[in-house]
CSV table of C-alpha atoms in Angstrom, one decimal:
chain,number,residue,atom,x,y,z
I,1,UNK,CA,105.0,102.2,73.4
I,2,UNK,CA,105.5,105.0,75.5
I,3,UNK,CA,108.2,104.0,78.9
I,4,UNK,CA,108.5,105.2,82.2
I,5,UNK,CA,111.7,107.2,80.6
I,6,UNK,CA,109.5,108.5,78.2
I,7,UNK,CA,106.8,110.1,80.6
I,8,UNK,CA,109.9,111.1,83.3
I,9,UNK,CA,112.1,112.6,80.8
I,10,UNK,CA,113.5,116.5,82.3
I,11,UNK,CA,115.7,118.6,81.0
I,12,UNK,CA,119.0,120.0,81.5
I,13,UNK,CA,117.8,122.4,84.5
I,14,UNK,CA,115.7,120.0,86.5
I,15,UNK,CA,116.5,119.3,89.5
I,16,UNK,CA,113.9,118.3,92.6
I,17,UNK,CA,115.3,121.2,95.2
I,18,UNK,CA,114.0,124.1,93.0
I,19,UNK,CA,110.7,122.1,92.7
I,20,UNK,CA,110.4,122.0,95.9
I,21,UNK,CA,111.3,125.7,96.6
I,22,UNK,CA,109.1,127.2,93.6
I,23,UNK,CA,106.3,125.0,95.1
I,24,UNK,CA,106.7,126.7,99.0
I,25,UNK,CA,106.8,130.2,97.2
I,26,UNK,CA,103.2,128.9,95.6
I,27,UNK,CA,101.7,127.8,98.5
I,28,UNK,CA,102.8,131.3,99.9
I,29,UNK,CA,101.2,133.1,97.0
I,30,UNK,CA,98.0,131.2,97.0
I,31,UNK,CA,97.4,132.1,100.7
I,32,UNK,CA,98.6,135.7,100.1
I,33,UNK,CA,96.4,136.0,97.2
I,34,UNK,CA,93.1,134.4,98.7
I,35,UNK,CA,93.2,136.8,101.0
I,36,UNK,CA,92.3,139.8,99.0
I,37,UNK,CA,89.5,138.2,97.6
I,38,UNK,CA,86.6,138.9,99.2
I,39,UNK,CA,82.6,139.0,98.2
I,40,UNK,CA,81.3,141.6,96.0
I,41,UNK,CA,85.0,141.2,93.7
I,42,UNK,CA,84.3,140.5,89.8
I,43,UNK,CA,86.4,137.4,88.8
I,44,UNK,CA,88.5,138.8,86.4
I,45,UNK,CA,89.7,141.7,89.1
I,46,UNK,CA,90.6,138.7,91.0
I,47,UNK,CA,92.3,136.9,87.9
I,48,UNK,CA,93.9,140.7,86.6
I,49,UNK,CA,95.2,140.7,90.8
I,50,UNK,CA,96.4,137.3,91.3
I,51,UNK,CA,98.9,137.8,88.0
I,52,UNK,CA,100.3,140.8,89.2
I,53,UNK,CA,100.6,139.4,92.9
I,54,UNK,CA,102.6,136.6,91.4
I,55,UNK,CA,105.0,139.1,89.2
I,56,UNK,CA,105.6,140.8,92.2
I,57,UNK,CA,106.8,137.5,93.5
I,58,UNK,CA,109.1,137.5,90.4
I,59,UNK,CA,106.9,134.7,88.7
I,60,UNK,CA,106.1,136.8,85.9
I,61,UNK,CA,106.0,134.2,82.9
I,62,UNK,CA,103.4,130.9,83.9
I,63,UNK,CA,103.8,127.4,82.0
I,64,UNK,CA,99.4,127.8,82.0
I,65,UNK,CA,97.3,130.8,82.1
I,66,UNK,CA,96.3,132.4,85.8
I,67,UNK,CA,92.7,130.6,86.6
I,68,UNK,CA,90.6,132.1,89.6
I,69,UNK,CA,86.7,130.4,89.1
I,70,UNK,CA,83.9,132.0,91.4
I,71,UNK,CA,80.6,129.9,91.9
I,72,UNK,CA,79.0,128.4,89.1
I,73,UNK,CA,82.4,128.7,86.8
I,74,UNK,CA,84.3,126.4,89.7
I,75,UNK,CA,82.6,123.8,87.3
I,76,UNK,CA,84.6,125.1,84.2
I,77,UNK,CA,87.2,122.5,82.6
I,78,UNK,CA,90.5,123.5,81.9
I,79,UNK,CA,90.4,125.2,78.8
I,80,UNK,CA,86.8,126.3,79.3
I,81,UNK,CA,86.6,130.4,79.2
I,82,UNK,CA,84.8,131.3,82.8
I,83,UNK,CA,80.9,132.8,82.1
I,84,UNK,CA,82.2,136.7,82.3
I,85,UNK,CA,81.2,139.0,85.3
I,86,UNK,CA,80.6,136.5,87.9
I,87,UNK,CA,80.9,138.5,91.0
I,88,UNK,CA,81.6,136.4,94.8
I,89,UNK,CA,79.1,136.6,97.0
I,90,UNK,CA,78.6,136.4,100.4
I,91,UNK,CA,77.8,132.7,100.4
I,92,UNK,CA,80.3,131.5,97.7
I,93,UNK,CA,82.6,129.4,96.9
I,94,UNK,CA,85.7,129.6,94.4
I,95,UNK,CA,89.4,128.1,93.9
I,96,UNK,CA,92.7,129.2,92.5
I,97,UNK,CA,94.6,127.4,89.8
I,98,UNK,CA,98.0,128.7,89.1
I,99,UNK,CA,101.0,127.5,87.4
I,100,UNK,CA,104.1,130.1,87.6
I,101,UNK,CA,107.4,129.7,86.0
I,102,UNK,CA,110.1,130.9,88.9
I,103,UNK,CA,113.7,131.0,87.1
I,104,UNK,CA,113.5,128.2,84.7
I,105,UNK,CA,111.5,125.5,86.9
I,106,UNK,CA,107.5,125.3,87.6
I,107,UNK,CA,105.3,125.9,90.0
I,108,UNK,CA,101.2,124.5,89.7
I,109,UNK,CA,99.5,124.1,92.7
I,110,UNK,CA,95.5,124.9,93.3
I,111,UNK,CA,92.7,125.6,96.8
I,112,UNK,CA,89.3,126.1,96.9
I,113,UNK,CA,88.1,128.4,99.0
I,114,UNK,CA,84.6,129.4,100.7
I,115,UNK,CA,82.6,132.3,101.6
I,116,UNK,CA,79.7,132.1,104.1
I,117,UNK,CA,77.9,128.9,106.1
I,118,UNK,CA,76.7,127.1,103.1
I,119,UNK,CA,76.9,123.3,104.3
I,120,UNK,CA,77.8,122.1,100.4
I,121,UNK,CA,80.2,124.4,99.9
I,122,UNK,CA,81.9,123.7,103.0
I,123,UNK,CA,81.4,119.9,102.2
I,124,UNK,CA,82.8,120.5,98.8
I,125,UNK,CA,86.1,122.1,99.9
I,126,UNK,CA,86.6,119.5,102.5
I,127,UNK,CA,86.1,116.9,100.9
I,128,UNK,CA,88.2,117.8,97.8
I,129,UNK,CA,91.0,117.7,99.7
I,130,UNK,CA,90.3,114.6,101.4
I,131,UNK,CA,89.8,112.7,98.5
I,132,UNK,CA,93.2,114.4,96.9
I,133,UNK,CA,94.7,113.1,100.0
I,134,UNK,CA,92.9,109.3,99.7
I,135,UNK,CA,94.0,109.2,96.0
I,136,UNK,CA,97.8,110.4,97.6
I,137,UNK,CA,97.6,107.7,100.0
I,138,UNK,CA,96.9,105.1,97.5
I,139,UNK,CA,99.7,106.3,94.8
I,140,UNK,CA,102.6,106.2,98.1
I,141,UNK,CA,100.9,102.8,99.4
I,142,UNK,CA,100.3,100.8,96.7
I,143,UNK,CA,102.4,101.4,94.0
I,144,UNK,CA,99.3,102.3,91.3
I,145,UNK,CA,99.6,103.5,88.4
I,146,UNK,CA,98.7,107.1,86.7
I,147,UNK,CA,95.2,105.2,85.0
I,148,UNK,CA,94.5,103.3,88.3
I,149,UNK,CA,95.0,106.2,90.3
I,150,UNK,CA,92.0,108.4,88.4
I,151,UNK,CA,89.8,104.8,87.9
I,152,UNK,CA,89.9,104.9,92.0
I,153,UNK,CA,89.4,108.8,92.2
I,154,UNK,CA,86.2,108.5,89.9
I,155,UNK,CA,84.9,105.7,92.0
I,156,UNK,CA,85.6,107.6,95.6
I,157,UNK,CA,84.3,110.8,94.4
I,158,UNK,CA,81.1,109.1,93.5
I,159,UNK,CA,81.2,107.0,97.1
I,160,UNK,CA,81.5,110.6,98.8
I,161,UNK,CA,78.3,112.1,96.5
I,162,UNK,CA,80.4,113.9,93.6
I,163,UNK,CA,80.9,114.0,90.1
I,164,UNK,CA,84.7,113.4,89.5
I,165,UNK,CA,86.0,116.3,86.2
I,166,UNK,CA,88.4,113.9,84.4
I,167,UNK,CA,89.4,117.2,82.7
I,168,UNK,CA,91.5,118.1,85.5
I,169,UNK,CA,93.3,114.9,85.7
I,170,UNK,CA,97.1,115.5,86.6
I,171,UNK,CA,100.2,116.2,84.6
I,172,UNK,CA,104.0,116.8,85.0
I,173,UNK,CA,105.9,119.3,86.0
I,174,UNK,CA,109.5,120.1,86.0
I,175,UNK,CA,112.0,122.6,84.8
I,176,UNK,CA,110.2,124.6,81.8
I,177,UNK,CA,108.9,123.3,79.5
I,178,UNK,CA,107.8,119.8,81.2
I,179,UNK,CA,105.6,119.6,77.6
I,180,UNK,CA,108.7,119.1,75.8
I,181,UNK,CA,109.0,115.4,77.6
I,182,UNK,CA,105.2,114.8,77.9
I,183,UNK,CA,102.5,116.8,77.7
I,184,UNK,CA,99.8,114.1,78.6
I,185,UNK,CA,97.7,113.5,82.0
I,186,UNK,CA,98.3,111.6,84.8
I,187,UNK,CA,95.2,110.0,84.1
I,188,UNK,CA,96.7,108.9,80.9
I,189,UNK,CA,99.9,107.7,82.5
I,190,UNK,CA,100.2,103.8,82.7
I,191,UNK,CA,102.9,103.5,85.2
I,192,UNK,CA,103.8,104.1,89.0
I,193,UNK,CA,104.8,107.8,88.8
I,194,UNK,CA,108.0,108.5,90.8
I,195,UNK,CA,107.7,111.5,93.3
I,196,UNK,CA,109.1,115.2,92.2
I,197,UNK,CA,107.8,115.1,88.9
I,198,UNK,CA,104.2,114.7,88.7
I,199,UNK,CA,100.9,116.8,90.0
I,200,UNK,CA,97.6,115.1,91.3
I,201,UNK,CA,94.9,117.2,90.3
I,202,UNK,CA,91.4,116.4,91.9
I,203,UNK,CA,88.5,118.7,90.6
I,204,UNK,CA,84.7,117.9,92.0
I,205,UNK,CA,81.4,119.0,91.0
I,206,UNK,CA,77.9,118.9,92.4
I,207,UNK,CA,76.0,116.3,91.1
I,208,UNK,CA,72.7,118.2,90.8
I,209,UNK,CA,74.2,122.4,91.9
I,210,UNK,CA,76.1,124.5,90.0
I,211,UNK,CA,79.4,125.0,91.7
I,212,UNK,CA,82.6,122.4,92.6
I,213,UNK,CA,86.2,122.6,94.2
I,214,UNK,CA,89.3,121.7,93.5
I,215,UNK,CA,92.7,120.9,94.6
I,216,UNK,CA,96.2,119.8,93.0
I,217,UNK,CA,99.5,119.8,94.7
I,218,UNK,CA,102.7,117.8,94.1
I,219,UNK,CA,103.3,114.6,94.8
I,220,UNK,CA,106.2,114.0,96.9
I,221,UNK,CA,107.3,111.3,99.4
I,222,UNK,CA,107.0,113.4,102.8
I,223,UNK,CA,103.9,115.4,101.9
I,224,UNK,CA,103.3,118.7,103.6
I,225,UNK,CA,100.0,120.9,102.6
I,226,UNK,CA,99.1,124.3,102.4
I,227,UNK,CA,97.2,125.2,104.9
């Protein structure tokens, strides 16, 4: 039976301060790097710019690959290789996933992102980040666990008019490699997760379109976004 230890295990390196400062340098690089992309890009330039934006920012080695997804391949699981040469156009939508070593701790944090006045796109990335927050609230108010968490998530995404990707379902995070302790989801995790160690990951799609959004941050007591 696997124990709260178990899942929370960290190594001789963690410690919740560099968290905390390699997830700020994140936030900073995802709103740096969402800046240069713009329509009429080809996803991997954006991917091939992102990972050389974040070396610059000395977070040259990442604990997962560099994701960037435009329009239809923001419904891509994890592992899922994107369709190749989707180009962003002018009324898009796409999101950044990135997960950068800095020293020896991680970073993972993830925004979607819209281009043009498409109501469901705008909806999409909205409401993604409401429901990220709902799902938040619910973890600091009530004490629920890792599976209740993504039971409720499932059910509020389909309340709101979305399809919930249980792909993307959370993880932890800690000084590298986190795997060595655990290397399951949050989804999967049958206990109250304690704050500095674990990432909520929330990933929509359209029930009927072909695009989603997503967004994944930290959990932490005193919660501050991106903006």
């Amino acid at each position: 039976m696997t124990t709260q230890v178990d899942y929370e295990a960290t190594g001789p390196n963690y410690a919740a301060e560099k968290l905390l400062d390699v997830r700020e340098r994140l936030h900073q690089a995802i709103a740096a790097i969402s800046a240069k992309i713009t329509p009429g890009m080809v996803e991997e330039d954006a991917v091939a710019m992102a990972r050389e934006m974040l070396g610059d920012l000395g977070m040259r080695k990442g604990w997962h690959r560099v994701i960037v997804r435009f329009g239809p391949n923001t419904t891509k699981d994890f592992y899922a290789d994107s369709d190749p040469g989707v180009i962003l156009g002018e009324q898009d939508i796409f999101f950044l996933d990135l997960g950068p070593v800095y020293g020896d701790t991680e970073g993972d944090a993830g925004q979607t992102f819209v281009f043009g006045d498409d109501p469901e796109h705008h909806q999409a990335a909205h409401d993604v980040k409401a429901l990220w927050d709902d799902v938040r609230e619910q973890w600091f108010t009530t004490g629920m666990t890792g599976v209740a968490l993504y039971d409720y998530a499932v059910k509020r995404a389909e309340e709101m008019g979305w399809e919930l990707n249980l792909d993307l379902s959370g993880h932890r995070l800690g000084d590298f490699p986190h795997e060595a302790h655990y290397d399951g989801s949050l989804a999967e995790a049958d206990i109250r997760p304690n704050p500095n160690l674990w990432v909520l990951e929330i990933a929509i799609r359209h029930p009927t379109r072909k695009f989603g959004a997503f967004y994944e941050d930290l959990l932490l007591e005193e919660q501050s976004f991106a903006s």
